[in-house]
């Protein structure tokens, strides 16, 4: 099943258009909102994941958003964890609100679930070993 | 009752029964205190956490013509040279003069044990016996005469958990603390932690042979800020930061796996130090101490958003709760995160267990016990007292 993560930036005039409604209704897509910063009357930012449709539907959905005057960018960055250098302290898990980075019983080794990552980059600086990077 | 000599005899014969401080918990459940105390000879404890109060003494050897070094830097990190001609102390938290937070004394130490060349620069005022005024060269760990880790304060006996009640993220040596009680960080290995398994320092004292940074080391002295009078629970375990140890060991034999430079965002450089300490099961009392579990060890939750010496606290929490991933602070369920590595601590406890089981590592009776009564002083700011005026 194809999945695409995109960053939407939309001008103040569009913050109240029900974009996601149309994506679901007309393009049959599932939308997972990863990150949102929308204040009415200001520029809005939304990081979403589109899935549950064919590649064609996803592309058509993206074209629709663009046609509405929204600026669309693929999620630029990706988090890379250098596992070999990891000491499994868990300091990075303190700042990962999306639970992509977790450490728990029984083995207390760090685990990184890319699917959950919203590339907020909080962990990059929180890792005392500096072994987490955000790369393009 | 077993003596150190009896336990060491068994170790030498390869007959000693050694378990880790985690394994002992289930064993006691199974066998009961009395039987377990008779059967088990040694319990290994360990920790691998950030320990700022660390550093190394280095002796560079003499150049020709010789120099009495008065200002020394290693990879542009200043080292303290106010000792003899070619001795210096590189502190873990000292920052680079060119790279700031990105590189510090801990990185120099890590580079040395990784076998890397380190740039040595030194200045001197020149004397009749040491005419050279400047030196610039490259050294490796093996070039040095002596290189030993000497950490003034390690292995804190318990440590407060940290939280942030303010509305802003704060950056501390307890990691990044999210606003409005967004997270709780903690930094001990709990039931596996050395001084939590010997709360009154019956067997851990001056001269105790230990695992330090991947090799054999020793307890040199009580650590700075050693605070045995901290409030204790009924089982003897302190309820917040208490005893500490000063440790010493040969840097030349240490491994990067167990000594790692670290950077706490907007706080500074520190070093993760791996320490393992064996506890002889001399009698049932020692067994009871080592059989303690996370449920029976508590610590205090302290608010790091108040930049004062006495920070507000939000009561006690057990390590079992901290390890569960969430604790309740001020009525709010807050996610927890460790800072010290339990994974690494377990590796160390297992290695030490193996060394002892194989007969390669025997136990030492402390030459002198650590103080049990030691008041912790603070630094007061005041004018010079009248009696001190000339
Ligand atoms: S960037 Fe790091 S902190 Fe943010 S969601 Fe991804 S893993 Fe978690
Ligand atoms: S903070 Fe860094 S070293 Fe520690 S567990 Fe996370 S990735 Fe590993």
XYZ file of C-alpha atoms and ligand atoms in Angstrom:
542
model
C 0.000 0.000 0.000
C 1.654 3.293 -1.030
C 2.088 5.983 1.567
C 3.213 9.554 1.113
C 4.171 12.114 3.690
C 3.842 15.750 2.741
C 4.152 19.152 4.325
C 1.373 21.601 3.505
C 1.795 25.341 3.953
C -1.283 27.334 3.358
C -2.014 31.054 3.341
C -4.343 32.571 5.952
C -7.250 32.678 3.506
C -7.213 28.899 3.232
C -6.948 27.862 6.859
C -10.661 27.343 7.017
C -11.174 25.326 3.792
C -12.057 21.708 4.677
C -9.172 20.224 2.664
C -8.950 16.952 4.474
C -12.657 16.402 4.067
C -12.314 16.554 0.281
C -9.301 14.275 0.301
C -11.220 11.633 2.151
C -14.476 12.100 0.296
C -13.300 12.540 -3.277
C -10.020 10.687 -3.435
C -10.779 7.963 -0.984
C -7.596 8.560 1.013
C -6.844 7.963 4.640
C -5.198 10.929 6.276
C -2.976 10.788 9.254
C -2.137 14.193 10.650
C 1.414 14.044 11.989
C 1.890 17.620 12.944
C -0.313 20.678 12.748
C 0.196 24.338 13.394
C -2.877 26.203 12.333
C -3.961 29.472 13.830
C -6.953 31.075 12.087
C -5.853 34.187 10.255
C -2.191 33.111 10.048
C -0.186 30.894 7.762
C -0.868 27.266 8.580
C 1.430 24.235 8.487
C 0.277 20.663 8.376
C 2.316 17.496 8.065
C 0.163 14.641 6.846
C 0.488 11.101 5.673
C -1.730 9.973 2.820
C -2.472 6.297 2.530
C -5.184 3.737 1.881
C -5.358 4.609 -1.827
C -3.575 3.806 -5.071
C -0.526 5.818 -6.082
C -2.780 7.499 -8.694
C -5.309 8.554 -6.066
C -2.561 9.937 -3.858
C -1.110 11.948 -6.751
C -4.579 13.210 -7.728
C -5.214 14.190 -4.114
C -1.951 16.130 -4.015
C -2.808 17.886 -7.313
C -6.149 18.859 -5.791
C -4.475 20.401 -2.725
C -2.085 22.345 -4.970
C -4.990 23.577 -7.089
C -6.501 25.049 -3.929
C -3.469 27.326 -3.563
C -1.682 25.275 -0.932
C 2.063 24.884 -1.117
C 3.002 21.177 -1.019
C 6.429 19.731 -0.275
C 7.442 16.168 0.307
C 8.556 15.612 3.887
C 12.080 16.839 3.468
C 13.945 15.049 6.115
C 14.359 11.674 7.589
C 15.676 10.666 10.994
C 18.719 8.422 10.974
C 19.717 6.664 14.189
C 23.250 5.289 14.317
C 22.404 2.163 16.236
C 25.973 0.852 16.438
C 27.021 3.895 18.463
C 23.962 3.876 20.727
C 24.500 3.367 24.452
C 20.779 2.788 25.054
C 20.532 5.466 27.706
C 17.026 6.558 26.739
C 17.644 10.314 26.921
C 16.120 10.750 23.462
C 12.858 9.121 24.526
C 12.291 12.001 26.964
C 11.509 14.375 24.099
C 9.854 12.073 21.572
C 6.177 12.832 22.049
C 5.106 10.699 19.104
C 6.580 7.568 20.710
C 8.791 6.745 17.720
C 11.696 6.318 20.126
C 10.969 4.035 23.033
C 12.941 2.149 25.633
C 11.377 -0.365 27.994
C 11.519 -3.717 29.709
C 12.606 -6.391 29.282
C 15.774 -5.560 27.322
C 15.969 -1.766 27.799
C 17.406 -1.268 24.346
C 16.277 1.719 22.336
C 13.842 0.999 19.571
C 13.038 3.366 16.717
C 9.773 3.061 14.841
C 10.142 5.193 11.730
C 6.429 4.938 11.010
C 5.666 6.938 14.141
C 8.300 9.595 13.479
C 7.032 13.044 12.550
C 10.544 14.408 12.012
C 10.148 17.056 14.686
C 13.917 16.707 15.266
C 13.653 17.099 19.040
C 15.716 13.953 19.559
C 18.607 15.212 17.429
C 19.780 17.559 20.163
C 18.544 15.510 23.081
C 20.841 12.566 22.307
C 23.968 13.051 24.429
C 25.967 10.867 22.025
C 24.883 13.005 19.053
C 24.116 9.941 16.972
C 20.669 10.910 15.736
C 20.605 12.980 12.590
C 17.998 14.538 10.379
C 19.059 14.081 6.775
C 17.555 14.877 3.392
C 29.169 -15.954 58.034
C 31.856 -15.907 55.356
C 35.127 -14.020 55.404
C 36.722 -12.192 52.485
C 39.495 -14.812 52.589
C 37.036 -17.689 52.302
C 35.225 -16.068 49.404
C 38.522 -15.340 47.636
C 39.645 -18.928 48.135
C 36.481 -20.107 46.393
C 37.030 -17.570 43.611
C 40.577 -18.842 43.044
C 39.343 -22.411 42.888
C 36.689 -21.393 40.373
C 33.965 -22.411 42.799
C 32.488 -19.093 43.779
C 28.778 -18.612 43.211
C 28.281 -15.198 41.659
C 25.018 -13.572 40.607
C 24.034 -10.060 39.594
C 22.017 -7.734 41.814
C 19.045 -8.336 39.517
C 19.356 -12.117 39.547
C 19.566 -12.214 43.336
C 16.034 -10.847 43.657
C 14.336 -13.894 42.137
C 16.799 -16.253 43.778
C 15.844 -15.003 47.220
C 12.170 -15.393 46.368
C 12.913 -18.990 45.523
C 15.319 -20.003 48.274
C 14.687 -17.597 51.134
C 17.299 -15.361 52.744
C 19.088 -17.912 54.863
C 19.688 -20.500 52.176
C 20.588 -17.906 49.548
C 23.055 -16.251 51.952
C 24.804 -19.556 52.483
C 24.965 -20.450 48.789
C 25.844 -17.144 47.181
C 29.296 -15.648 47.552
C 29.221 -12.478 45.497
C 26.603 -10.163 44.015
C 27.702 -7.878 41.200
C 26.265 -4.371 40.844
C 26.789 -1.831 38.078
C 25.896 1.524 36.639
C 26.554 3.390 33.394
C 25.512 6.995 33.624
C 26.633 10.561 33.062
C 29.207 11.474 35.712
C 30.499 15.014 35.295
C 33.008 14.813 38.092
C 35.492 12.732 36.107
C 38.859 13.294 34.506
C 42.346 11.946 34.010
C 45.865 12.623 35.203
C 48.399 12.450 32.399
C 52.188 12.511 32.436
C 53.632 13.506 29.062
C 57.304 12.703 29.633
C 60.132 15.195 29.119
C 61.043 16.857 25.842
C 64.546 17.983 24.887
C 65.210 20.647 25.960
C 62.661 20.166 28.734
C 59.708 22.381 29.561
C 57.890 23.139 32.811
C 54.409 23.283 31.335
C 52.264 25.990 32.863
C 49.467 26.187 30.292
C 48.417 22.973 28.591
C 45.766 22.166 26.026
C 44.789 18.883 24.388
C 42.961 19.255 21.068
C 42.434 22.855 22.232
C 40.759 21.787 25.468
C 42.574 23.344 28.447
C 44.016 20.898 30.971
C 45.079 21.873 34.465
C 48.863 22.087 34.662
C 49.351 23.620 38.082
C 51.212 20.500 39.185
C 54.688 19.205 38.340
C 56.495 19.990 35.070
C 54.814 17.528 32.707
C 51.745 16.413 34.675
C 48.272 17.636 33.843
C 44.668 16.872 34.714
C 42.088 16.896 31.974
C 38.581 17.340 33.346
C 35.653 15.734 31.531
C 33.519 18.876 31.401
C 36.196 21.323 30.223
C 35.164 22.840 26.885
C 37.221 23.293 23.741
C 38.495 26.823 23.131
C 37.729 26.464 19.436
C 34.672 24.201 19.237
C 32.791 25.081 22.430
C 30.095 22.613 23.407
C 30.871 20.285 20.516
C 34.076 18.981 22.059
C 35.401 18.799 25.594
C 37.643 17.000 28.029
C 35.520 13.855 27.884
C 36.061 13.754 24.115
C 39.831 14.064 24.625
C 39.708 11.090 26.989
C 37.555 9.122 24.559
C 39.903 9.947 21.664
C 42.888 8.841 23.747
C 41.362 5.460 24.573
C 40.341 5.059 20.942
C 44.048 5.238 20.058
C 43.743 8.573 18.247
C 46.497 11.162 18.128
C 45.782 14.173 20.270
C 47.328 17.595 19.710
C 49.321 18.786 22.716
C 50.167 22.462 23.104
C 51.933 23.835 26.143
C 53.433 27.127 27.212
C 55.900 27.938 29.937
C 57.661 30.933 31.426
C 61.002 29.107 31.132
C 63.359 28.381 34.016
C 67.046 27.588 34.303
C 66.291 23.896 34.533
C 63.363 23.951 32.066
C 64.405 26.438 29.359
C 61.771 25.586 26.714
C 58.884 28.035 26.556
C 56.606 26.402 24.072
C 55.809 22.961 22.750
C 53.495 21.737 20.005
C 53.261 18.034 19.251
C 50.943 15.053 18.949
C 50.562 12.304 21.514
C 48.765 8.989 21.821
C 47.736 7.196 25.001
C 50.608 4.738 24.692
C 53.164 7.587 24.477
C 52.218 8.767 27.957
C 54.052 7.549 31.038
C 51.010 7.365 33.244
C 47.424 8.023 32.324
C 44.876 7.275 34.960
C 41.299 8.182 35.391
C 40.709 9.902 38.681
C 37.068 10.759 39.161
C 36.342 12.866 42.238
C 32.651 12.001 42.353
C 31.001 8.987 40.727
C 28.352 6.359 41.442
C 25.911 8.570 43.306
C 23.901 6.584 45.796
C 20.469 7.380 44.388
C 19.694 10.554 42.493
C 16.629 12.750 42.402
C 14.291 12.460 39.402
C 13.786 15.672 37.442
C 10.673 17.490 36.276
C 9.865 20.969 34.939
C 6.774 22.839 36.149
C 7.448 26.004 34.137
C 5.942 26.878 30.772
C 9.281 26.691 28.938
C 11.461 23.742 27.932
C 14.623 23.670 30.049
C 17.959 22.121 29.176
C 19.745 20.503 32.107
C 22.223 17.820 33.074
C 19.085 15.744 33.623
C 18.361 16.067 29.907
C 15.713 18.113 28.119
C 12.802 18.733 30.456
C 9.545 19.527 28.703
C 7.275 22.293 30.035
C 4.230 21.817 32.275
C 5.400 18.499 33.696
C 5.916 17.128 30.171
C 8.345 14.418 31.263
C 10.308 13.022 34.190
C 13.930 11.921 33.803
C 15.853 9.740 36.230
C 19.390 8.485 36.324
C 20.261 5.422 38.352
C 20.251 1.720 37.612
C 18.000 1.177 40.669
C 18.162 -2.352 42.025
C 21.411 -2.925 40.096
C 23.092 0.264 41.347
C 26.185 -0.268 43.555
C 25.549 1.932 46.575
C 21.839 1.099 46.670
C 22.884 -2.501 47.356
C 25.217 -1.605 50.205
C 23.379 1.310 51.779
C 25.652 1.690 54.822
C 28.941 1.078 52.951
C 29.726 -2.115 54.838
C 31.728 -3.633 51.983
C 32.311 -0.739 49.585
C 35.053 1.450 51.016
C 38.489 2.840 50.376
C 40.544 0.316 48.442
C 37.618 -1.693 47.064
C 38.570 -3.271 43.738
C 36.005 -2.542 41.049
C 35.267 -2.560 37.315
C 35.988 0.885 35.906
C 35.672 1.814 32.245
C 36.293 -1.736 31.066
C 39.223 -2.583 33.305
C 40.078 -2.998 36.966
C 39.910 0.109 39.119
C 39.666 1.054 42.774
C 37.670 3.177 45.159
C 40.166 5.868 46.148
C 38.215 7.862 48.691
C 34.744 9.033 49.555
C 33.456 11.068 46.618
C 32.992 14.814 46.840
C 29.621 15.828 48.303
C 29.400 12.392 49.971
C 26.217 12.811 51.979
C 25.521 9.718 54.094
C 23.128 11.645 56.341
C 20.543 11.976 53.578
C 17.084 10.858 54.746
C 16.709 7.098 54.472
C 13.782 4.722 54.200
C 13.336 2.017 56.827
C 15.335 -0.416 54.700
C 18.305 1.953 54.907
C 18.118 3.152 51.314
C 18.509 6.931 50.948
C 15.523 8.772 49.490
C 17.608 11.083 47.316
C 21.255 11.788 46.400
C 23.488 10.474 49.211
C 26.861 8.693 49.238
C 29.435 9.068 46.443
C 32.771 7.517 45.494
C 36.066 8.813 44.158
C 37.407 6.278 41.671
C 40.767 5.562 40.117
C 41.907 3.269 37.310
C 44.375 2.843 34.478
C 43.159 4.773 31.448
C 45.523 2.832 29.207
C 43.463 -0.308 29.713
C 40.036 1.276 29.400
C 37.626 0.700 26.564
C 35.529 3.204 24.713
C 32.538 0.929 25.179
C 32.483 1.822 28.865
C 33.695 5.415 28.817
C 31.866 7.739 26.471
C 31.895 11.472 25.946
C 28.465 13.052 26.005
C 26.866 16.389 25.300
C 23.788 17.558 27.123
C 22.066 20.099 24.914
C 22.736 23.671 26.090
C 24.227 22.343 29.320
C 27.629 21.071 28.322
C 29.975 18.147 28.006
C 30.038 15.236 30.424
C 31.136 11.631 30.403
C 29.239 8.369 30.717
C 31.270 6.146 33.023
C 30.782 2.424 33.416
C 31.308 1.133 36.946
C 30.794 -2.329 38.390
C 31.218 -3.173 42.071
C 31.191 -6.649 43.603
C 29.514 -7.127 46.965
C 30.632 -10.077 49.086
C 27.783 -11.912 50.795
C 29.444 -12.017 54.184
C 26.222 -12.804 56.001
C 22.468 -12.615 55.786
C 22.439 -8.854 56.316
C 24.486 -8.292 53.137
C 22.202 -10.633 51.284
C 19.150 -8.689 52.418
C 20.752 -5.448 51.255
C 21.560 -6.840 47.815
C 18.156 -8.486 47.381
C 16.448 -5.111 47.313
C 14.189 -4.513 44.308
C 13.037 -1.420 42.419
C 9.769 -1.497 44.346
C 11.674 -0.885 47.580
C 13.881 1.911 46.253
C 12.417 5.372 46.163
C 13.644 8.708 45.008
C 12.446 12.299 45.189
C 10.938 14.153 42.233
C 12.584 17.554 42.040
C 11.506 20.612 40.061
C 14.437 21.765 37.949
C 12.662 24.892 36.708
C 13.515 26.669 39.957
C 17.141 27.779 39.600
C 17.857 27.785 43.319
C 19.773 25.475 45.608
C 16.650 24.245 47.348
C 14.302 23.210 44.615
C 10.673 22.330 45.310
C 9.934 18.640 45.290
C 6.840 16.620 44.534
C 7.281 13.708 46.857
C 8.645 10.214 46.431
C 8.382 7.721 43.619
C 9.715 4.169 43.383
C 12.026 2.930 40.657
C 9.398 0.379 39.798
C 7.039 3.245 38.960
C 9.729 5.158 37.072
C 10.564 2.027 35.067
C 6.881 1.489 34.231
C 7.047 4.459 31.846
C 4.624 6.782 33.612
C 4.374 8.342 37.038
C 1.864 10.676 38.604
C 3.174 14.127 39.486
C 0.827 16.729 40.951
C -2.120 14.599 39.855
C -0.888 14.402 36.264
C 0.276 11.232 34.528
C 3.738 12.019 33.136
C 5.954 9.895 30.857
C 9.352 8.927 32.277
C 12.712 8.542 30.566
C 15.994 7.164 31.901
C 19.345 8.873 31.360
C 21.662 6.164 32.617
C 21.825 3.034 30.511
C 20.407 -0.059 32.187
C 21.393 -2.070 29.119
C 25.051 -1.121 29.597
C 24.888 -1.545 33.388
C 23.671 -5.101 32.853
C 26.545 -5.780 30.495
C 28.989 -4.553 33.131
C 27.413 -6.595 35.936
C 27.631 -9.660 33.672
C 31.287 -9.028 32.758
C 32.258 -8.567 36.398
C 30.372 -11.746 37.247
C 32.353 -13.554 34.573
C 35.715 -12.179 35.762
C 34.972 -13.387 39.291
C 33.538 -16.731 38.210
C 36.641 -17.389 36.098
C 38.874 -16.619 39.055
C 40.407 -13.514 37.438
C 39.102 -10.976 39.932
C 39.212 -11.328 43.704
C 37.540 -9.173 46.316
C 39.196 -6.685 48.640
C 38.235 -5.744 52.154
C 38.068 -1.953 52.477
C 41.250 -0.462 53.906
C 39.029 2.098 55.572
C 35.269 2.501 55.649
C 33.543 5.479 54.067
C 32.262 7.993 56.589
C 28.703 7.484 57.796
C 28.460 10.882 59.400
C 29.403 13.656 57.089
C 27.561 16.914 56.994
C 27.071 18.394 53.555
C 28.136 22.028 53.583
C 26.950 24.645 51.168
C 28.730 27.731 49.942
C 27.556 30.907 51.634
C 28.281 34.295 50.161
C 29.449 36.842 52.726
C 32.113 39.435 53.480
C 35.443 38.391 54.981
C 35.001 37.637 58.644
C 36.521 40.185 61.028
C 38.842 37.674 62.695
C 40.481 37.042 59.301
C 41.526 40.653 58.707
C 45.243 41.231 59.005
S 12.201 13.391 15.070
Fe 12.889 12.243 16.869
S 11.692 13.108 18.552
Fe 10.655 13.733 16.681
S 9.161 12.128 16.320
Fe 10.978 11.523 15.174
S 12.068 10.203 16.559
Fe 10.589 11.307 17.825
S 19.862 9.300 23.459
Fe 21.245 8.619 21.826
S 22.599 7.135 22.819
Fe 20.838 7.433 24.195
S 19.364 5.841 23.599
Fe 18.843 7.645 22.390
S 19.997 7.386 20.481
Fe 20.898 5.976 21.959
